[in-house]
Short mmCIF file of C-alpha atoms in Angstrom, two decimals:
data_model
loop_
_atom_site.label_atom_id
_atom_site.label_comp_id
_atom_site.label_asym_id
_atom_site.label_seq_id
_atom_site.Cartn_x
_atom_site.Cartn_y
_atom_site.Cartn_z
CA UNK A 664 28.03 12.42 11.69
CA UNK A 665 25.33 10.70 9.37
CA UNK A 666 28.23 8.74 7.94
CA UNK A 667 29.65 7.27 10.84
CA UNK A 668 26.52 6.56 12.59
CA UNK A 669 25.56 4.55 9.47
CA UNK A 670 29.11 2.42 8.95
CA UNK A 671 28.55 1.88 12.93
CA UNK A 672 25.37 0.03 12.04
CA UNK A 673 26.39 -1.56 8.85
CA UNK A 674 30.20 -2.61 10.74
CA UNK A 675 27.98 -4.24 13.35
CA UNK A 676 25.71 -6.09 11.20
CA UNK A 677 28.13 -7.51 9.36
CA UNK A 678 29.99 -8.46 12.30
CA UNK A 679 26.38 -10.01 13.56
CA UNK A 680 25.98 -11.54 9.93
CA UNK A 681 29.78 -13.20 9.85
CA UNK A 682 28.78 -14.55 13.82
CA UNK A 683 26.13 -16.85 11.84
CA UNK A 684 27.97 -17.70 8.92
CA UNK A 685 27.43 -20.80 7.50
CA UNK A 686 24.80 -20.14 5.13
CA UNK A 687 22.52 -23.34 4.79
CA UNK A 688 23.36 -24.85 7.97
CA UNK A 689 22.10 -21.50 9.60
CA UNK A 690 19.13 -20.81 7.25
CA UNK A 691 17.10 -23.39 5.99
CA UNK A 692 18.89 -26.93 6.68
CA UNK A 693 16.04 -28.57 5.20
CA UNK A 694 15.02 -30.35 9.02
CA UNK A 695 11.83 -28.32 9.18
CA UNK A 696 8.74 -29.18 7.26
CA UNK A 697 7.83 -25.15 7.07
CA UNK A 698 11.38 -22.77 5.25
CA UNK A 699 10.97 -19.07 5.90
CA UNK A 700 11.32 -16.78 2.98
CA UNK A 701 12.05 -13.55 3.04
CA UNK A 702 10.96 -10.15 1.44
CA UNK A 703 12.67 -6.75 1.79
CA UNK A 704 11.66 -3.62 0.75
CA UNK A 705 9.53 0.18 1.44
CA UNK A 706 6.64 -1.08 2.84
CA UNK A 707 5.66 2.07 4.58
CA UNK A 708 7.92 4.48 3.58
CA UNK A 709 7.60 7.45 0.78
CA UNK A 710 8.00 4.97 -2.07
CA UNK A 711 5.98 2.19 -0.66
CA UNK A 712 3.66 2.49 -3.64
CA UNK A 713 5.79 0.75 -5.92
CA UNK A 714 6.69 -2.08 -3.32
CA UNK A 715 3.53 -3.40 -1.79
CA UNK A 716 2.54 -4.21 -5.56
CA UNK A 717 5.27 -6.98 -5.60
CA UNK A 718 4.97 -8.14 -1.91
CA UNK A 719 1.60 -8.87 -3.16
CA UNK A 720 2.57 -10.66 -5.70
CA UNK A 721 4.86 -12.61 -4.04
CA UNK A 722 2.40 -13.56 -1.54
CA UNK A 723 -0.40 -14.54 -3.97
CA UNK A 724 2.23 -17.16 -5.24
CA UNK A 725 3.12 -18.32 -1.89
CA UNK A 726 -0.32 -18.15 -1.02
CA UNK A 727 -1.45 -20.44 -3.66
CA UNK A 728 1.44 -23.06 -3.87
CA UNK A 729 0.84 -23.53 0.19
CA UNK A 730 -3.16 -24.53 -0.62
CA UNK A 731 -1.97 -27.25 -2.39
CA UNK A 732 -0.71 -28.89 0.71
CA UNK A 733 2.74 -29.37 0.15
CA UNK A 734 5.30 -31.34 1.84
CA UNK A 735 7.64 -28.33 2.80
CA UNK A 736 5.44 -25.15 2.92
CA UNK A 737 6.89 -21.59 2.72
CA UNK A 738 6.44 -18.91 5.49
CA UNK A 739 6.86 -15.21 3.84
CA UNK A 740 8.75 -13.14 6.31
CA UNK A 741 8.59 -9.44 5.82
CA UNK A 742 11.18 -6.73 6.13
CA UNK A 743 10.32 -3.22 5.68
CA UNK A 744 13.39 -1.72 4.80
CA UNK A 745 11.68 1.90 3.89
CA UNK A 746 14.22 1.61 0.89
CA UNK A 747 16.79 3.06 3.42
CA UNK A 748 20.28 0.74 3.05
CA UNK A 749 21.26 1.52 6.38
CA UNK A 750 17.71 0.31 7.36
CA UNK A 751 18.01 -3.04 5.10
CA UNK A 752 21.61 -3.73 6.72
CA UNK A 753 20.46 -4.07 10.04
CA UNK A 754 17.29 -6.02 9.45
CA UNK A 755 19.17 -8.41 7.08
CA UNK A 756 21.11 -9.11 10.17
CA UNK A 757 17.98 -10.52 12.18
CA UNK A 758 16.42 -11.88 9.17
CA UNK A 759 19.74 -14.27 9.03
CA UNK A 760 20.66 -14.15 12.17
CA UNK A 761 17.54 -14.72 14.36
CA UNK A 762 14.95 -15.97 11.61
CA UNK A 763 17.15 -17.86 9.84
CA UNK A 764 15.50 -17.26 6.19
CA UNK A 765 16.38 -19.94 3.45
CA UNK A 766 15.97 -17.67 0.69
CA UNK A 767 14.81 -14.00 -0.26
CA UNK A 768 12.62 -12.04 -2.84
CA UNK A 769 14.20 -8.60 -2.48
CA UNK A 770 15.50 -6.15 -1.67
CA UNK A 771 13.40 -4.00 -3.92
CA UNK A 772 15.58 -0.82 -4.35
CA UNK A 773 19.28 -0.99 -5.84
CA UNK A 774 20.54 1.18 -2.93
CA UNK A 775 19.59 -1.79 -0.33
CA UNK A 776 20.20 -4.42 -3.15
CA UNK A 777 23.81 -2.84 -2.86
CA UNK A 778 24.13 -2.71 0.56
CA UNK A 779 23.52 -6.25 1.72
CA UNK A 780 24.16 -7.99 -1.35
CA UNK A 781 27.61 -8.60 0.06
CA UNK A 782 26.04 -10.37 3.53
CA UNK A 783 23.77 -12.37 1.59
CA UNK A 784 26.46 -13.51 -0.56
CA UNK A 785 28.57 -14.32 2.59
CA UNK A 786 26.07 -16.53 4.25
CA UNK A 787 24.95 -18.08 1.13
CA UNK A 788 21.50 -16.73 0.64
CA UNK A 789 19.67 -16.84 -2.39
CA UNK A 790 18.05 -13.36 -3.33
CA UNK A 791 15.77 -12.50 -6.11
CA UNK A 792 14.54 -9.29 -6.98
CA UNK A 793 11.92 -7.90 -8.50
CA UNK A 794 12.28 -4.12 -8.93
CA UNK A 795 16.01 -3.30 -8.46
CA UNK A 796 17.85 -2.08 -11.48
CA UNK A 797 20.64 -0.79 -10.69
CA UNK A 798 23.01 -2.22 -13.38
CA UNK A 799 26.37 -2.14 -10.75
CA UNK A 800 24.26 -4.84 -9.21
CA UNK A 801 25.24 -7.90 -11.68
CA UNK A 802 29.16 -6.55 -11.36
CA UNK A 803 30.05 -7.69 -8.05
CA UNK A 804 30.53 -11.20 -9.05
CA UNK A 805 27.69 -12.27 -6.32
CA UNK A 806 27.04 -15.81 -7.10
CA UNK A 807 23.59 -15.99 -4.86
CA UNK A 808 22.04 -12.83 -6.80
CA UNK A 809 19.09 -12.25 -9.33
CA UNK A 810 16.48 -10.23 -10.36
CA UNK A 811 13.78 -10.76 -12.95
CA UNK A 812 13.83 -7.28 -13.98
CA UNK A 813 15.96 -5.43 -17.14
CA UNK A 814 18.65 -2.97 -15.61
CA UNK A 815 18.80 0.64 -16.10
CA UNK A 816 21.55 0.35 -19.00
CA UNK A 817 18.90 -0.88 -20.59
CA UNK A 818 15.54 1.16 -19.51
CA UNK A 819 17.37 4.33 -19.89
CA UNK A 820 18.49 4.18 -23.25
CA UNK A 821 14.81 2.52 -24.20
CA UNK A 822 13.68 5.73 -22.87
CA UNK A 823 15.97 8.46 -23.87
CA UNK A 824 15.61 6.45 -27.59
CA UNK A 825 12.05 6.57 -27.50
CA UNK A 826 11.66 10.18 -27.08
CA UNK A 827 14.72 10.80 -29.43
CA UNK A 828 12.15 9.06 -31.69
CA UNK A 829 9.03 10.26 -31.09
CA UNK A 830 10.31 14.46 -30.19
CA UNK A 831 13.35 14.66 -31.89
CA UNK A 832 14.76 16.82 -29.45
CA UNK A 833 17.63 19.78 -30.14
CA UNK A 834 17.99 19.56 -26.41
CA UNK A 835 17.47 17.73 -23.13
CA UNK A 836 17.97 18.31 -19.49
CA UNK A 837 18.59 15.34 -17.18
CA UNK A 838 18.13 15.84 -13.29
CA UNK A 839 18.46 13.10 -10.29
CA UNK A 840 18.49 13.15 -6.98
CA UNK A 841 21.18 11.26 -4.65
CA UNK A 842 19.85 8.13 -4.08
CA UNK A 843 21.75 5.10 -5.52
CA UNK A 844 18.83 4.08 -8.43
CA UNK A 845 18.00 7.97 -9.19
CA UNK A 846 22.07 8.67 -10.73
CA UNK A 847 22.46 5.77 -12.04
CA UNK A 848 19.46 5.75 -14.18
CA UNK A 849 20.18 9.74 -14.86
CA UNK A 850 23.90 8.00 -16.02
CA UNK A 851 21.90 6.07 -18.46
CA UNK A 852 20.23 8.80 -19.89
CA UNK A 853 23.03 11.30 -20.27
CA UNK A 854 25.16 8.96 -21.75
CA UNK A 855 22.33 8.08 -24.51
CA UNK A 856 21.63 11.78 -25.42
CA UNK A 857 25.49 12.17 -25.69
CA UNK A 858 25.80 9.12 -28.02
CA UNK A 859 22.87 10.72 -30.19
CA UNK A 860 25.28 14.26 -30.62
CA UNK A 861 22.02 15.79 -28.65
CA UNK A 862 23.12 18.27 -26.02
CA UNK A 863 22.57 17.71 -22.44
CA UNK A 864 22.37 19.52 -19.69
CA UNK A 865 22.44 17.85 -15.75
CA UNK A 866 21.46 18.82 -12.28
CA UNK A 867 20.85 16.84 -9.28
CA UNK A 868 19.43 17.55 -5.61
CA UNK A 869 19.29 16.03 -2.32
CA UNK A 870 16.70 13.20 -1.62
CA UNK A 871 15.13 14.79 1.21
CA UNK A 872 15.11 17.83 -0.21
CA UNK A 873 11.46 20.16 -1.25
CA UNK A 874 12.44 22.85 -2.61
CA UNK A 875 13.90 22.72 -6.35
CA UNK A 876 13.86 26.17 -7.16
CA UNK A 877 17.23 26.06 -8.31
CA UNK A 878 17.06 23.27 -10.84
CA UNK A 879 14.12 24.43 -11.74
CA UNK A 880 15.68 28.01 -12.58
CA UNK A 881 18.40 26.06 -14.34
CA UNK A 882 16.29 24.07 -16.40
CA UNK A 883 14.20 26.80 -17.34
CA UNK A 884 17.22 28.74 -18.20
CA UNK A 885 18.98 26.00 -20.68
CA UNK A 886 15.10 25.69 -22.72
CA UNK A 887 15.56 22.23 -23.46
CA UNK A 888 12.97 19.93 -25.27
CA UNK A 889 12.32 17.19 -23.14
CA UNK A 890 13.37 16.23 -19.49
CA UNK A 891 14.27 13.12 -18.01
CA UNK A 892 14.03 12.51 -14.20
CA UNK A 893 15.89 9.42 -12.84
CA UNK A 894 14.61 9.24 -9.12
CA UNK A 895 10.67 7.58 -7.56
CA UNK A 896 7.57 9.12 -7.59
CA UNK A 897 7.95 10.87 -4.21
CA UNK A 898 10.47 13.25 -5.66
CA UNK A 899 9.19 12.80 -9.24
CA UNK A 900 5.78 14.38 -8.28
CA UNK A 901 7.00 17.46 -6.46
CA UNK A 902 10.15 18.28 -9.34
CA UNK A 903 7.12 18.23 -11.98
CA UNK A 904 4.83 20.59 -10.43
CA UNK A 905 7.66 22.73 -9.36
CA UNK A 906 8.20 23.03 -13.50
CA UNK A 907 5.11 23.56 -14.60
CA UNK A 908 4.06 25.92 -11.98
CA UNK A 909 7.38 27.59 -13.24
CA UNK A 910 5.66 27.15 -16.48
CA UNK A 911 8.04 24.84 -17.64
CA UNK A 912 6.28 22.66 -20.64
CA UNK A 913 8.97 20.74 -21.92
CA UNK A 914 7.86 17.11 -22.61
CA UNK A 915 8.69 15.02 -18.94
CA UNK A 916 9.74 11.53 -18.88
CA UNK A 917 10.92 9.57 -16.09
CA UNK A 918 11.80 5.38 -15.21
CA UNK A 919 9.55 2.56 -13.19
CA UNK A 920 10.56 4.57 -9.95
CA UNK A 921 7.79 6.86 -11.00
CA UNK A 922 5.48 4.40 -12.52
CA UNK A 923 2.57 5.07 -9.62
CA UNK A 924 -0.55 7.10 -9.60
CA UNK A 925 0.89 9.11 -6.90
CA UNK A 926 3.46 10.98 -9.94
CA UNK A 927 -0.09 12.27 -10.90
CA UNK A 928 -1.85 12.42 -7.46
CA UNK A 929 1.36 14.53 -5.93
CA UNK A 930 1.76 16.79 -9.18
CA UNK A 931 -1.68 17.34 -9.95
CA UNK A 932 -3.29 16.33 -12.43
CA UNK A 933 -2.76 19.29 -14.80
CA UNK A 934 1.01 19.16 -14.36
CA UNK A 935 1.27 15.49 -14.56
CA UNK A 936 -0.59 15.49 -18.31
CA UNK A 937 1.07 14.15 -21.14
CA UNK A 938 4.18 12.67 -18.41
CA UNK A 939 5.77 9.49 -20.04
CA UNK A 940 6.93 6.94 -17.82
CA UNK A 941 9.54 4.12 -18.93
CA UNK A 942 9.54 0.52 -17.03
CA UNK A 943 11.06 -3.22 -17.69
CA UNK A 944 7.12 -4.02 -16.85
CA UNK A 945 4.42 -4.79 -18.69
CA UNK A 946 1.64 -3.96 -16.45
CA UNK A 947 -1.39 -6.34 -16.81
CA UNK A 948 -4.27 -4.27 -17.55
CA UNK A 949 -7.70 -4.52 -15.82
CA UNK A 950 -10.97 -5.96 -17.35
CA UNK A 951 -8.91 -8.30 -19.75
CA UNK A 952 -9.37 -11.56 -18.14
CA UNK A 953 -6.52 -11.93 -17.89
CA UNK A 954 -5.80 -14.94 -15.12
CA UNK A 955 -3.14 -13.18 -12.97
CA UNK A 956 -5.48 -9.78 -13.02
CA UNK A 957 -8.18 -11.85 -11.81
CA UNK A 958 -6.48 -13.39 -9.03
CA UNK A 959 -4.57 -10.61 -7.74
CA UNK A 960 -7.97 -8.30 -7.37
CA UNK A 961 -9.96 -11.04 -5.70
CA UNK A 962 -6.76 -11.44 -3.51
CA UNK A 963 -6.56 -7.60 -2.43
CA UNK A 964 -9.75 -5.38 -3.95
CA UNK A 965 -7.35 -3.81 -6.39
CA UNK A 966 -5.98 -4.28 -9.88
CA UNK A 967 -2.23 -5.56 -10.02
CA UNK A 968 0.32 -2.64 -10.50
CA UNK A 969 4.05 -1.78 -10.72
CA UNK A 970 6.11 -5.07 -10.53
CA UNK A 971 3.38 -7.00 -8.97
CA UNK A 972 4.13 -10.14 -12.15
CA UNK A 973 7.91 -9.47 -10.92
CA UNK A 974 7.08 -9.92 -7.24
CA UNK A 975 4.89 -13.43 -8.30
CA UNK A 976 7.53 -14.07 -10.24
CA UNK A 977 10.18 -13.83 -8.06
CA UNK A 978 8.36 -16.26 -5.48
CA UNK A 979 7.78 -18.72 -8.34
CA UNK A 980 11.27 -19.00 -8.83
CA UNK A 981 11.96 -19.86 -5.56
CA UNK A 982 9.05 -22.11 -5.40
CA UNK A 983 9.70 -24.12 -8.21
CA UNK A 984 12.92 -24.91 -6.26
CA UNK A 985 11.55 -26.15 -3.57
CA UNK A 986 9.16 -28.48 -5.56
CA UNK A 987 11.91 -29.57 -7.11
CA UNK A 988 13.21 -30.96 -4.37
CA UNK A 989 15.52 -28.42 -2.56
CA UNK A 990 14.73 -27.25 0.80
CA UNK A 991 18.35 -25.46 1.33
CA UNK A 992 19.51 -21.97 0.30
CA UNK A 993 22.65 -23.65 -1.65
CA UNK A 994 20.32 -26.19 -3.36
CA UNK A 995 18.00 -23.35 -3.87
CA UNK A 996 20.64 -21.43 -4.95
CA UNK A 997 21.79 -24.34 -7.88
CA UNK A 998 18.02 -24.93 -9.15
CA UNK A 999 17.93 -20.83 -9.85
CA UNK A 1000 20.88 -21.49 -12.40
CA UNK A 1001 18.99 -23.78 -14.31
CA UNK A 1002 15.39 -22.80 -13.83
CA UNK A 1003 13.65 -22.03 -17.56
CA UNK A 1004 9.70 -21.56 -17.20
CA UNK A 1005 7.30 -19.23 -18.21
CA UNK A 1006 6.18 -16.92 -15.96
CA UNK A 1007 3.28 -13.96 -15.69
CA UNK A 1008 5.48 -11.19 -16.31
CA UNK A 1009 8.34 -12.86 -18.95
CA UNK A 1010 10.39 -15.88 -19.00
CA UNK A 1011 11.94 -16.80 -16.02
CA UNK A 1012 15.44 -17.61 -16.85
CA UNK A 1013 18.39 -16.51 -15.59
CA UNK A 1014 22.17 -15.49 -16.75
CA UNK A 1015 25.33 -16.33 -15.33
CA UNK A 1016 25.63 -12.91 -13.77
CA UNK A 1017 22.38 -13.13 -12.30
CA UNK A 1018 20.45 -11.31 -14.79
CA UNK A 1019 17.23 -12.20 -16.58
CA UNK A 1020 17.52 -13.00 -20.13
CA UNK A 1021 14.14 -10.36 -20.78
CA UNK A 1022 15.04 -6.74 -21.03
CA UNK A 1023 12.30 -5.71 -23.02
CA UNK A 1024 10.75 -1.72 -21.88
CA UNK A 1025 7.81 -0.36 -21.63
CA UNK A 1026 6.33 3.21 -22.16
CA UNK A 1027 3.31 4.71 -20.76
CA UNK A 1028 1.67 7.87 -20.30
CA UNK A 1029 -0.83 10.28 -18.23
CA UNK A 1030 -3.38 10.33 -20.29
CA UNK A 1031 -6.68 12.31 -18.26
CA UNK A 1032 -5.34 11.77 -15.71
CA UNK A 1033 -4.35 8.34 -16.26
CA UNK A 1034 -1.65 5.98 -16.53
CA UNK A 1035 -1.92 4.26 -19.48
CA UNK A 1036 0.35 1.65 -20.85
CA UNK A 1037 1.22 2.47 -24.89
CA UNK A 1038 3.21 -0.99 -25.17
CA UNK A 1039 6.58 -1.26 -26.09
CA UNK A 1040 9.40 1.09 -26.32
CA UNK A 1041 10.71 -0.23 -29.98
CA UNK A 1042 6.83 0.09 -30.65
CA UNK A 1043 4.81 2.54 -28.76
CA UNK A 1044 3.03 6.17 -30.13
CA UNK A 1045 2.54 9.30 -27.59
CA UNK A 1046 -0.54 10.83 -27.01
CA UNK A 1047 0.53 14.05 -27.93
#
């Protein structure tokens, strides 16, 4: 019954999406002085920790290029999806449809990213992401697709090598929930450990469900060395105090799903210690100086976290566009093939498929209580 009532909502969206095809005519002809940008993503939901971090980034950067009084400003339209696909095909739909959006920064989760990439393709709008990393994403031949962030065939062997390095495991144990990012990450690791003749074991549970006491049981069964969790923090938190209070103390490692102080916060501090935490970000840290950190705290009271350089990022892309000259979503669209500038989080240049020509990962750790950024995977040391 779940099924149908979702293809119901996706058929008619898509059937709303194709009424307004057109692309560029429809959204963002260039006629109005103001173009409407969109962002998609959990901005309320479970995982809306690692969301709002780019949505503020991407509104600093609108934000900032508006003050200088521009001939076409940019109006940043929000869509909280609540990283649920079904959720993201229907508001896609009005965000096309009804607000006409020239361009959009989003969505942030692969699962959504999947689900409408298709209806942005078909109307000819420009996306850019900057937290979906899904690698199935950049091999649907979508021509109006990017993201600023490395995939997960390449954060999950960063990770999976890093702690082949730094343990030296005899075994690991990979788990994942359902969602679209969690398995395909979990893929990524499974497939490393196998390549490294390291056995693996695998287990994966529902999304919505709380009660783990059967992987947990199976992981503490197989007595494996390290763990590797390919899912967000909401589900990341309660799996790793469910092991430890199992007393389950092999080493835990997870991707930039979990990268939030809610993995600690839900977990507990005691059962969180000593968690490492993979992510194609390098997180700027506080009290540097750093010109982006300083901007982004007097902007919101808070220092800049997961993908918030990816979400300014993102914008700047589109931005640059528009200074440029191009006030439609095709001419958008033809600027974001060529664009080559430096941005806060990387470079922002772009391959053919859509990808960003940066895949470097990053590794950090709960240290106290703490997530602390220990650099780069081909260079980072644990903490113990």
């Amino acid at each position: 019954m779940r099924f149908g009532r979702v293809f119901a909502v996706a058929a008619a969206a898509s059937l709303a999406l194709a009424g307004c095809a057109g692309g560029s005519s429809s959204s963002g002809s260039g006629d109005s002085s103001t173009l409407k940008i969109g962002f998609m993503g959990d901005l309320t939901g479970e995982n809306s920790g690692i969301v709002i971090p780019p949505r503020n980034g991407a509104k600093l950067a609108i934000d900032e290029y508006n003050k200088t009084n521009p001939a076409t400003k940019l109006e940043l339209k929000e869509y909280d999806s609540q990283g649920k696909p079904e959720q993201a095909t229907s508001l896609i739909a009005t965000a096309v449809g009804q607000d006409k959006i020239t361009a959009l920064i989003g969505p942030a989760f692969s699962g959504e990213s999947k689900a409408i990439g298709g209806q942005l393709e078909q109307n000819k709008i420009p996306s850019v992401s900057p937290s979906a990393t899904g690698p199935g994403l950049a091999a649907n031949g979508w021509k109006y697709w990017h993201r600023v962030v490395a995939n997960d065939n390449d954060q999950g062997p960063a990770i999976a090598n890093f702690l082949v390095t730094a343990k030296s495991p005899k075994k690991a144990y990979v788990i994942s929930d359902d969602q679209e990012y969690s398995v395909g990450l979990a893929d990524a690791f499974e497939k490393t450990f196998k390549e490294k003749n390291i056995p693996v074991d695998r287990d994966k549970f529902a999304k919505d469900a709380s009660d783990y006491s059967s992987t947990v049981q199976k992981v503490k069964a197989a007595n494996p060395d390290v763990i590797l969790f390919g899912g967000y923090y909401a589900q990341g938190s309660r799996l790793l105090k469910q092991l430890r209070d199992s007393q389950v103390t092999a080493t835990f490692a997870t991707g930039d799903g979990s990268l939030d102080a809610q993995l600690v916060s839900g977990a507990g501090a005691a059962a969180a210690e000593k968690a490492v935490i993979g992510c194609p970000c390098n997180i700027k840290d506080a009290g540097t100086g750093d010109e982006f950190v300083t901007k982004y705290k007097a902007a919101y009271n808070t220092d800049p976290a997961i993908y918030a350089t990816e979400g300014y990022d993102a914008a700047t892309a589109i931005i640059n566009a528009v200074k440029a000259g191009n006030t439609t979503s095709e001419k958008i669209n033809e600027f974001l093939k060529t664009i080559d500038v430096k941005g806060v989080s990387k470079q922002i240049k772009f391959k053919e498929n859509g990808e960003p020509e940066t895949n470097a990962i990053y590794v950090y750790q709960v240290t106290g209580g703490v997530i602390k950024n220990l650099g780069a995977s081909t260079e980072a040391k644990l903490n113990g």
